[in-house]
Coordinates of C-alpha atoms and ligand atoms in Angstrom, one line a residue:
X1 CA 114.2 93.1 61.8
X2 CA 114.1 89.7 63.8
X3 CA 111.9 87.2 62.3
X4 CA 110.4 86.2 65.6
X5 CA 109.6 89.2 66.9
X6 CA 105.9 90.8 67.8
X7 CA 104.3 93.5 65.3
X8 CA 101.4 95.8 65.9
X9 CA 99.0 95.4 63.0
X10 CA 102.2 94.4 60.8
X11 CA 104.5 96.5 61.8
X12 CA 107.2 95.0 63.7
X13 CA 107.7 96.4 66.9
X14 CA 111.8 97.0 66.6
X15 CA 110.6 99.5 63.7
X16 CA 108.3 101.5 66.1
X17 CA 111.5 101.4 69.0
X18 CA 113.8 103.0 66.5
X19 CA 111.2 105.4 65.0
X20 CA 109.5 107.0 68.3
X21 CA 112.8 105.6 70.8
X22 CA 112.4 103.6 74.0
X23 CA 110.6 103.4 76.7
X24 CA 107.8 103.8 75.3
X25 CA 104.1 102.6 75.2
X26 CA 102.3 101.5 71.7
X27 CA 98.2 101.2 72.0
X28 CA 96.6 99.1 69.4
X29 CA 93.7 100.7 68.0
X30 CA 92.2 97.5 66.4
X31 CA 92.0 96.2 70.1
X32 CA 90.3 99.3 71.6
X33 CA 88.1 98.9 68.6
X34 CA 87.1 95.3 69.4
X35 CA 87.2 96.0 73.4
X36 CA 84.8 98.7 72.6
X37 CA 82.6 97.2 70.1
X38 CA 81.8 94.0 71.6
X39 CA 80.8 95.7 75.2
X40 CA 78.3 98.1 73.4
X41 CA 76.9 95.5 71.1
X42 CA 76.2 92.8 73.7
X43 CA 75.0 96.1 76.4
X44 CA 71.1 96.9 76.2
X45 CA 70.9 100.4 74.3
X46 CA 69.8 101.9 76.9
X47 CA 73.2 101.9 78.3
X48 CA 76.0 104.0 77.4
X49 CA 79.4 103.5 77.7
X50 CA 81.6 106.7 78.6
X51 CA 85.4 106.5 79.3
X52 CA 87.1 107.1 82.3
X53 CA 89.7 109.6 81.1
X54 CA 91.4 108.9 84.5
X55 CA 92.7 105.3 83.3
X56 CA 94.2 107.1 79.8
X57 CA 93.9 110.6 79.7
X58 CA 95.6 111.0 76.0
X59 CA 93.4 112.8 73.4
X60 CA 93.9 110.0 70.9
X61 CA 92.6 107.5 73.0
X62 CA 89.8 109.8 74.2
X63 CA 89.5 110.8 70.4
X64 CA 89.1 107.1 68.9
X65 CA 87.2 105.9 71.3
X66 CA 84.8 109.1 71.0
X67 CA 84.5 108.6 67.6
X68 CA 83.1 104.9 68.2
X69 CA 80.5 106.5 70.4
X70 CA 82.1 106.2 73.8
X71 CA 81.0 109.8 76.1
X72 CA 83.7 110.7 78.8
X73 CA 83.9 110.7 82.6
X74 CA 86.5 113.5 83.4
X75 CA 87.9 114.9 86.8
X76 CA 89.7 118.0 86.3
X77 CA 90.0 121.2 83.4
X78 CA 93.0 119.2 81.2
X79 CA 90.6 116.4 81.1
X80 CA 88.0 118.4 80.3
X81 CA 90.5 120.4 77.2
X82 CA 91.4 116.8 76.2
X83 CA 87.6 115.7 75.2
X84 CA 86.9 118.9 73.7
X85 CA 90.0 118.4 71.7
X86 CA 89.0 114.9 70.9
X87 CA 85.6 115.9 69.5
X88 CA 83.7 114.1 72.4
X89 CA 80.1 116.4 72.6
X90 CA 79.5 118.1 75.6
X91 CA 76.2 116.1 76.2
X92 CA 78.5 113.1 76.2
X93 CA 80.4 114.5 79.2
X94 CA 79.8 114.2 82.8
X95 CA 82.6 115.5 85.3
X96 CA 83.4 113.5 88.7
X97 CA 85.6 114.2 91.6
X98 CA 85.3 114.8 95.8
X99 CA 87.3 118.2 95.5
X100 CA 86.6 120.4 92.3
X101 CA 87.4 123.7 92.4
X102 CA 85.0 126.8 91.7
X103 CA 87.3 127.3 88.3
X104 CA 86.4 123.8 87.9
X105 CA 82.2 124.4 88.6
X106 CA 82.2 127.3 86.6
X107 CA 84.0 125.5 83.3
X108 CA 81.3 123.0 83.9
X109 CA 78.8 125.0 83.6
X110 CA 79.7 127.3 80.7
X111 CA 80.3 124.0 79.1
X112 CA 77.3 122.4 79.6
X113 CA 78.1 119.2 80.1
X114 CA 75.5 116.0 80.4
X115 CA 75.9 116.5 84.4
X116 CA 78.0 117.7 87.2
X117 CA 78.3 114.7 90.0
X118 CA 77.9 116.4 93.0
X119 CA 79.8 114.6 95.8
X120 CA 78.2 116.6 98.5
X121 CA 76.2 118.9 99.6
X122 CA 78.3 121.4 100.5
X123 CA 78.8 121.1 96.3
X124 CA 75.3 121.3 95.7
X125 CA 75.4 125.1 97.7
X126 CA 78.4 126.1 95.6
X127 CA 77.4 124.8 92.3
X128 CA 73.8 126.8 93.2
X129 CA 75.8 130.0 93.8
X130 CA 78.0 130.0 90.5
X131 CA 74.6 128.7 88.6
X132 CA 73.2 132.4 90.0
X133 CA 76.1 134.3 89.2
X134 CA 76.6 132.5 85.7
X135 CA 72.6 133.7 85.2
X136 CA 71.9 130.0 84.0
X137 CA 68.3 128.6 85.0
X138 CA 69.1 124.5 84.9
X139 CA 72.3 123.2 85.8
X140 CA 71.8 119.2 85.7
X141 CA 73.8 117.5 88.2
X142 CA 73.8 113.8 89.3
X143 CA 74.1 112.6 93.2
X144 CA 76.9 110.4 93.9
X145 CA 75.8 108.1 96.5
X146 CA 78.3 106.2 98.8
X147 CA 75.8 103.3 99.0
X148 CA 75.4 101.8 102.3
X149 CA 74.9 98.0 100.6
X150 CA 77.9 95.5 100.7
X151 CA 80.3 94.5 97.9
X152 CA 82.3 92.1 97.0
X153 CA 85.3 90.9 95.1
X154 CA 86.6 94.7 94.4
X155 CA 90.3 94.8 94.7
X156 CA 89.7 98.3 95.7
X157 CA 86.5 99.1 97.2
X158 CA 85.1 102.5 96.9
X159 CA 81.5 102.3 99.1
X160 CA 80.1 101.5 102.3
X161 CA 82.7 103.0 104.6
X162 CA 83.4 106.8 105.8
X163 CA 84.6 107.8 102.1
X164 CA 85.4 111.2 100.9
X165 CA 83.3 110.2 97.4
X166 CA 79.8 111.0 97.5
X167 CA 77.0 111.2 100.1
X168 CA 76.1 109.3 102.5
X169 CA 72.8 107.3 101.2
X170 CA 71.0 107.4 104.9
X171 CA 72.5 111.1 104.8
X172 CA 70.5 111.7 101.3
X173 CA 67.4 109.8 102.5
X174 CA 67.4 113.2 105.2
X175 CA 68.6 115.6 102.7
X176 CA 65.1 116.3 100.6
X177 CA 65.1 119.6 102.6
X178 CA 68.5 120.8 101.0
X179 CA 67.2 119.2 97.4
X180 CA 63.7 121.0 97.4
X181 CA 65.9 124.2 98.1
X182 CA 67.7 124.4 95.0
X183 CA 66.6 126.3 92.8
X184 CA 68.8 126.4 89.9
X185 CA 70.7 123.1 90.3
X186 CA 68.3 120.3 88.4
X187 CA 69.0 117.2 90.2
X188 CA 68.4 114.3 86.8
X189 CA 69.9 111.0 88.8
X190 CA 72.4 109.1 90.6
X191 CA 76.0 108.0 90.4
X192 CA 77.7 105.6 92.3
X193 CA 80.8 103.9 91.7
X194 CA 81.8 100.8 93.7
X195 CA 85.3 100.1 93.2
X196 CA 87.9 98.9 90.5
X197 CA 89.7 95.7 88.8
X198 CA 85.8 93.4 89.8
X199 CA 86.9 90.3 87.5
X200 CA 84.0 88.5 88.7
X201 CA 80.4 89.1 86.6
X202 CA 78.3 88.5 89.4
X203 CA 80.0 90.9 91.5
X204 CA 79.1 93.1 88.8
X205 CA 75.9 92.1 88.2
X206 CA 74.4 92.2 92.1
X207 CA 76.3 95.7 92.1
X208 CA 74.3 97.2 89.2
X209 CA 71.0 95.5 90.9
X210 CA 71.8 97.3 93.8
X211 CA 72.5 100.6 92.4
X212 CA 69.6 100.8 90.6
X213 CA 67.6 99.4 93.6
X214 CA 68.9 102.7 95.4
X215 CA 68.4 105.5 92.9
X216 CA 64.4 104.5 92.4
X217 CA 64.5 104.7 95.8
X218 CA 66.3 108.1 96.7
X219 CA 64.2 109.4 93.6
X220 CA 61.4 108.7 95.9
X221 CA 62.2 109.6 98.6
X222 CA 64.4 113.2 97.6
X223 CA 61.2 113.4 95.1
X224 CA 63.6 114.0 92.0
X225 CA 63.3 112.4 88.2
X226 CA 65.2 109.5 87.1
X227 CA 66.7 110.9 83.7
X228 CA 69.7 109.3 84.6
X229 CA 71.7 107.1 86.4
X230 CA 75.4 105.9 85.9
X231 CA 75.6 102.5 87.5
X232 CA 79.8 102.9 87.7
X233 CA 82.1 100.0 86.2
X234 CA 85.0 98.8 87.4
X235 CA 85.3 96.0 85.2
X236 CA 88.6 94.5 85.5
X237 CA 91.1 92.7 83.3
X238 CA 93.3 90.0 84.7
X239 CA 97.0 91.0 85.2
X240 CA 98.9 88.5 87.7
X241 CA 98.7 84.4 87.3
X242 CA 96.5 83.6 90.0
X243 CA 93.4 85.7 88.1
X244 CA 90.9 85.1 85.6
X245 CA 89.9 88.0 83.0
X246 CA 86.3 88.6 83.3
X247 CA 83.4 86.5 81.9
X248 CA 82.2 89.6 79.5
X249 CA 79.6 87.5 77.9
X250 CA 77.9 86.5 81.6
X251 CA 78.7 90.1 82.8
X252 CA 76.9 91.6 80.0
X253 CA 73.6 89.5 80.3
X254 CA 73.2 89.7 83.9
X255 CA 73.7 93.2 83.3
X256 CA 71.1 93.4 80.7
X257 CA 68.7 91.5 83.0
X258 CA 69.0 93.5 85.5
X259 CA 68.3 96.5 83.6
X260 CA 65.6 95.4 81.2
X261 CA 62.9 95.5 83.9
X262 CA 64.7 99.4 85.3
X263 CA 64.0 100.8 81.7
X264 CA 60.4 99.4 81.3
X265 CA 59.2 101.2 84.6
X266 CA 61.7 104.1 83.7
X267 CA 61.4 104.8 79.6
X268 CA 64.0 107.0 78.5
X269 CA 66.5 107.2 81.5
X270 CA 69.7 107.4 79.8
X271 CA 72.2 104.6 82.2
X272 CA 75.5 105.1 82.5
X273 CA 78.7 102.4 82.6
X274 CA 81.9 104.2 83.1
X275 CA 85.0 102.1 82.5
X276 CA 88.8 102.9 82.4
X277 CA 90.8 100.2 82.6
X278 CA 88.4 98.1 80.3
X279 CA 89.1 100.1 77.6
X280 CA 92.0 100.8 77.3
X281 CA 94.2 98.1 79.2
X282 CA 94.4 95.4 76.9
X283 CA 95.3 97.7 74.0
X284 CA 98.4 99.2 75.7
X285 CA 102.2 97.5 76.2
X286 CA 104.7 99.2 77.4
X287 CA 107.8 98.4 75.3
X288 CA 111.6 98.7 77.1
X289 CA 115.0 98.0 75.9
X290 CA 117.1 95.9 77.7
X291 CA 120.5 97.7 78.5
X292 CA 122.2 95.3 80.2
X293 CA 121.9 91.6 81.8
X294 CA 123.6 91.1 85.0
X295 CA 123.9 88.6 87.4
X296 CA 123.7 89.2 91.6
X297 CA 123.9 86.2 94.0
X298 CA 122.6 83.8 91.4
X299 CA 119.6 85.8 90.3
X300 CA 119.9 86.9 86.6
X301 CA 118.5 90.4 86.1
X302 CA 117.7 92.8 83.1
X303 CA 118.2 96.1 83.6
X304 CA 115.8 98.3 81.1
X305 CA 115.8 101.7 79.9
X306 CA 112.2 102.2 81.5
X307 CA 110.5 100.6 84.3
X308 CA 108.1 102.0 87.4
X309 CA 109.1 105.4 86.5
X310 CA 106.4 104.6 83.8
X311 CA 104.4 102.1 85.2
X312 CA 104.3 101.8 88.7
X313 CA 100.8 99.7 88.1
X314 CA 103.7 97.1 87.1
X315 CA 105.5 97.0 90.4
X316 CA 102.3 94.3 91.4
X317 CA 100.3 93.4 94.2
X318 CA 100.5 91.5 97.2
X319 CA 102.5 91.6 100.1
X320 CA 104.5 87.9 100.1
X321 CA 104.2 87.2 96.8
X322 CA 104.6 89.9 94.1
X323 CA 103.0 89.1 91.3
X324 CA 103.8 89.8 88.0
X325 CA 101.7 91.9 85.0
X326 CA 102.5 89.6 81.8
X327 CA 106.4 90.4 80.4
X328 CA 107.4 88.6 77.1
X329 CA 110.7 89.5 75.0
X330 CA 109.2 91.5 72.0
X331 CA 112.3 90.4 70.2
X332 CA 112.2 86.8 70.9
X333 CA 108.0 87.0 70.7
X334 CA 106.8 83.7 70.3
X335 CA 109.7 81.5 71.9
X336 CA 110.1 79.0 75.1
X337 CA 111.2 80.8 77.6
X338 CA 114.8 79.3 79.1
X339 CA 114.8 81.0 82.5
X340 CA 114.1 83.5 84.7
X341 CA 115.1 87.3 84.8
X342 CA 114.0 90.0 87.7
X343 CA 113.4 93.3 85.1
X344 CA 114.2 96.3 86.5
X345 CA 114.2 99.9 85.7
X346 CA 117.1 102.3 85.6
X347 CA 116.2 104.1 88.4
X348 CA 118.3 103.9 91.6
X349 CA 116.0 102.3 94.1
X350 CA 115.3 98.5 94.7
X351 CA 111.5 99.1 94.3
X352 CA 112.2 99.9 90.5
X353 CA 111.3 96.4 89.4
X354 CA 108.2 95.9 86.6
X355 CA 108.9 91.6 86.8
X356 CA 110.5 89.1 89.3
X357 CA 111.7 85.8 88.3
X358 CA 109.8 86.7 84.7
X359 CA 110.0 83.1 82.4
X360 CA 111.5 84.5 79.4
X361 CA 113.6 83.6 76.5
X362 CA 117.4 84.3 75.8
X363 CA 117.4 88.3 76.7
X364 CA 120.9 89.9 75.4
X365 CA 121.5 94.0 75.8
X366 CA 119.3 95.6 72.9
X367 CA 116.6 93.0 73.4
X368 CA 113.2 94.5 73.0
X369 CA 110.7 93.8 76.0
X370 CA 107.0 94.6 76.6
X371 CA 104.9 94.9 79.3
X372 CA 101.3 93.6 78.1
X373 CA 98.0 94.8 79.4
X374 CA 99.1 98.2 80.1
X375 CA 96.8 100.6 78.0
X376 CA 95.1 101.6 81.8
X377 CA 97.1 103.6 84.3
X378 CA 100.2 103.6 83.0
X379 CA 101.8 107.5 82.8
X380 CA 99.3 108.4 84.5
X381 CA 99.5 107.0 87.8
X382 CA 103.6 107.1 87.7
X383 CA 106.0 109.3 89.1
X384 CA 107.2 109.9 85.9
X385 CA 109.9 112.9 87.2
X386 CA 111.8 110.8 89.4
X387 CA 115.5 110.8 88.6
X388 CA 113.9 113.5 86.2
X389 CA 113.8 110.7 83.2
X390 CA 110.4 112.7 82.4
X391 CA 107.5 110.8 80.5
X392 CA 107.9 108.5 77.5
X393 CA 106.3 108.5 73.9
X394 CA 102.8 106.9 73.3
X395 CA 102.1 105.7 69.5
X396 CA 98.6 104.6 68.6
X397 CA 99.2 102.1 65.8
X398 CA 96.1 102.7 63.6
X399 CA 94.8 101.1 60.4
X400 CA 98.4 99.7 59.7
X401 CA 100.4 103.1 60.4
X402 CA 102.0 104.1 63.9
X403 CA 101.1 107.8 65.1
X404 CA 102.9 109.7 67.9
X405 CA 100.4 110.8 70.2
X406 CA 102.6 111.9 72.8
X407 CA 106.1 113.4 72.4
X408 CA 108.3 112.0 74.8
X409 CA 109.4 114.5 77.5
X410 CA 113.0 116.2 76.1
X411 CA 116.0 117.4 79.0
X412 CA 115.4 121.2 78.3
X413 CA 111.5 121.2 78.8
X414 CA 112.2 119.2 82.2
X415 CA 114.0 121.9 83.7
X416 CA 112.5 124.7 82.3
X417 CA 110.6 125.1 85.1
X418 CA 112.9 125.3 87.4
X419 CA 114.3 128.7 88.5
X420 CA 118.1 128.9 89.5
X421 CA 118.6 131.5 92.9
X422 CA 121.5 134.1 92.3
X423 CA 123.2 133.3 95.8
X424 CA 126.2 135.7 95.0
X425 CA 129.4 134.9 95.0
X426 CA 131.1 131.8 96.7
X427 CA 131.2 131.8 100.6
X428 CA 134.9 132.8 101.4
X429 CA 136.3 130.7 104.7
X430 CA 132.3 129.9 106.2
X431 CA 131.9 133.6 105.6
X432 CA 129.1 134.9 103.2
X433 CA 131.1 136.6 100.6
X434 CA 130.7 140.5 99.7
X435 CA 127.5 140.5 97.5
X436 CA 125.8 139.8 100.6
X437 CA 127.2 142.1 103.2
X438 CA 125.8 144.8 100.8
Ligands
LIG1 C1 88.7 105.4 88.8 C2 87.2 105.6 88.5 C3 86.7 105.0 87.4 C4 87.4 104.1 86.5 O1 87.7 102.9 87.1 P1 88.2 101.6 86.3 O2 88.3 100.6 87.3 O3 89.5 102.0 85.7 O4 87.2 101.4 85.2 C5 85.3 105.2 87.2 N1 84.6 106.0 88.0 C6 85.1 106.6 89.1 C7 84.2 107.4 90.0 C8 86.4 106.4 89.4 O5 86.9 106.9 90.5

């Protein structure tokens, strides 16, 4: 072991490479743990925070952070396996998405989940059919809206425009109709969602306001009970130089404030905050081996063993300058950097680059480097079968021992799937040869 390199809750990192092997991505659980713990301690208790399995759908994450307290926001029947599997209670559960199937409804409903967010009506009509044929009496459901208020500082906005998520507020202000026609569909609140990596708190703050401006509102209007609503998320963590990581402190009291007045005229509505990449971001860093350092024109490069195959979150943002997530040499962990190194990936296309012109240290061939901040939308949003390098190993590093929680993927499982066509013998001359004349 290196003297100066990074450990995980004392164990040093080079220990976890040759244990589990490279690429791969170590979560802290001491860091979900304070993430977690300091959002639902500072939020007003009428607020719950579920995870967005979306940002990190493994079970251990899902499991740990279930067994803090957090519920789940899932999109699809794995998801929906995985927080059964991670003990997460079914009245912790709500399940999201513009395009679930009827396989989909009907788990839903023999699961009984906290709600099904209906994302249009069209839904409402199908979920009311499978309710019938299912013989159950009350199937809650919550209405996500596509708000028709303005919002600011998303780096992804999810509202106010023709959107495939949700319904149209003005369309649900002329929907009571459709709603007073259901009649075993229980409509208990709202959802709306307004967009991902907000870094700013009053962003977040004048969303919330909004949101719960709009479900008393509808609940007028549509004539339906405010048990719930979930108020979305979209908290963000800072990743490139030019941003700030949220104010949580700020966010959390103007939150609060907001909501304070919203549970006094509502006692007992149970409010939402659904959060991915909170969660689980700062906890994760995806950890590489350097395989060889190279020069090109002047520019020094490292060439990893992983790279956007794994995190194509990584590859950054913007479209004259990209901008780096934080890169540090595990090995060298703590040192002045001495230069700068583009880090690639192995795979065989000049996108596959996770760092341009990173600062680092001295980086030699068997160098250990991480990619910080990466506990969110990792995997999961990579095309983890190009160049068929499959999907790496995840450890969750847990009260001072390192679990595998996922298996990296192995050569014979990759192409197991795959079927080879008996095409006969070989073509004789451009002819087809005899098998085929038969
Ligand atoms: C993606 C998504 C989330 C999670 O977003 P984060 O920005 O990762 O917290 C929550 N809710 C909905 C509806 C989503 O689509």
């Amino acid at each position: 072991m290196n003297a100066g390199e990074l450990r995980v809750q004392g164990i040093p990192v080079s220990h976890i490479a040759e244990e589990f092997g490279t690429p791969l991505f170590v979560y802290d659980a001491d860091v979900l743990h304070e993430v977690y713990r300091t959002l639902r301690d500072g939020l007003h208790p009428a607020v719950d925070v579920f995870l967005s399995l979306k940002a990190n759908p493994n079970v251990a994450i899902a499991g740990y952070l279930g067994s803090l307290g957090a519920g789940a926001e899932i999109s699809s029947l794995v998801e929906l396996m995985t927080v059964r599997r991670a003990g997460i209670a079914p009245e912790n559960v709500i399940f999201l998405g513009p395009g679930k199937t009827r396989a989909e409804l009907e788990a839903c409903v023999a699961a009984g989940l906290h709600a099904v967010v209906c994302e249009s009506l069209d839904e409402l009509r199908a979920l009311e059919e499978i309710a019938a044929e299912a013989g159950r009496e009350e199937v809650p459901v919550l209405l996500r809206v596509n708000p028709d208020f303005h919002t600011k500082g998303s780096g992804l906005a999810m509202s106010g425009k023709p959107r495939q998520f949700g319904i149209d507020a003005e369309l649900l202000r002329r929907s009571r109709p459709v709603i007073d026609g259901l009649r075993r569909v229980k409509v208990r609140g709202f959802h709306a969602y307004m967009g991902t990596r907000f870094l700013n708190a009053e962003d977040l703050v004048h969303n919330t306001r909004q949101i719960l401006a709009l479900a008393e509102e509808l609940s007028q209007t549509l004539g339906v009970p405010l048990e719930t609503v979930d108020f979305g998320g979209g908290f963000g963590v800072a990743y490139f130089d030019n941003e700030k990581d949220l104010d949580l402190a700020a966010t959390v009291a103007g939150i609060n404030e907001v909501v304070e007045p919203f549970v006094r005229a509502h006692p007992g509505c149970r409010l939402i905050n659904e959060l991915g990449r909170y969660l689980t971001a700062l906890a994760g860093t995806y950890v590489v081996r350097a395989l060889y350092v190279k020069e090109s024109l002047g520019e020094r490069f490292v060439v990893a063993d992983g790279g956007t195959n794994h995190h194509m979150a990584a590859v950054g943002v913007g479209s004259f300058v990209k901008r780096n997530f934080p890169i540090r040499s595990l090995t060298r962990h703590g040192q002045e950097p001495e230069g700068v190194y583009t880090v690639t990936g192995p795979l065989c296309t000049p996108n596959d680059v996770i760092g341009r012109k990173v600062p680092l240290p001295p980086v030699a061939a068997g160098d250990l480097l991480g990619v910080e901040r990466s506990g969110a939308y990792g995997p999961t949003a990579s095309p983890g079968l190009f160049l068929s390098h499959g999907f790496p190993a995840e450890v969750l590093v847990h009260r001072g021992t390192a679990h595998l929680v996922r298996e990296r993927d192995h050569q014979e499982e990759l192409l197991a799937k795959q079927r080879l066509v008996d095409f006969g013998p070989p073509a004789v001359n451009g002819l087809p040869g005899p098998a085929a004349e038969e």
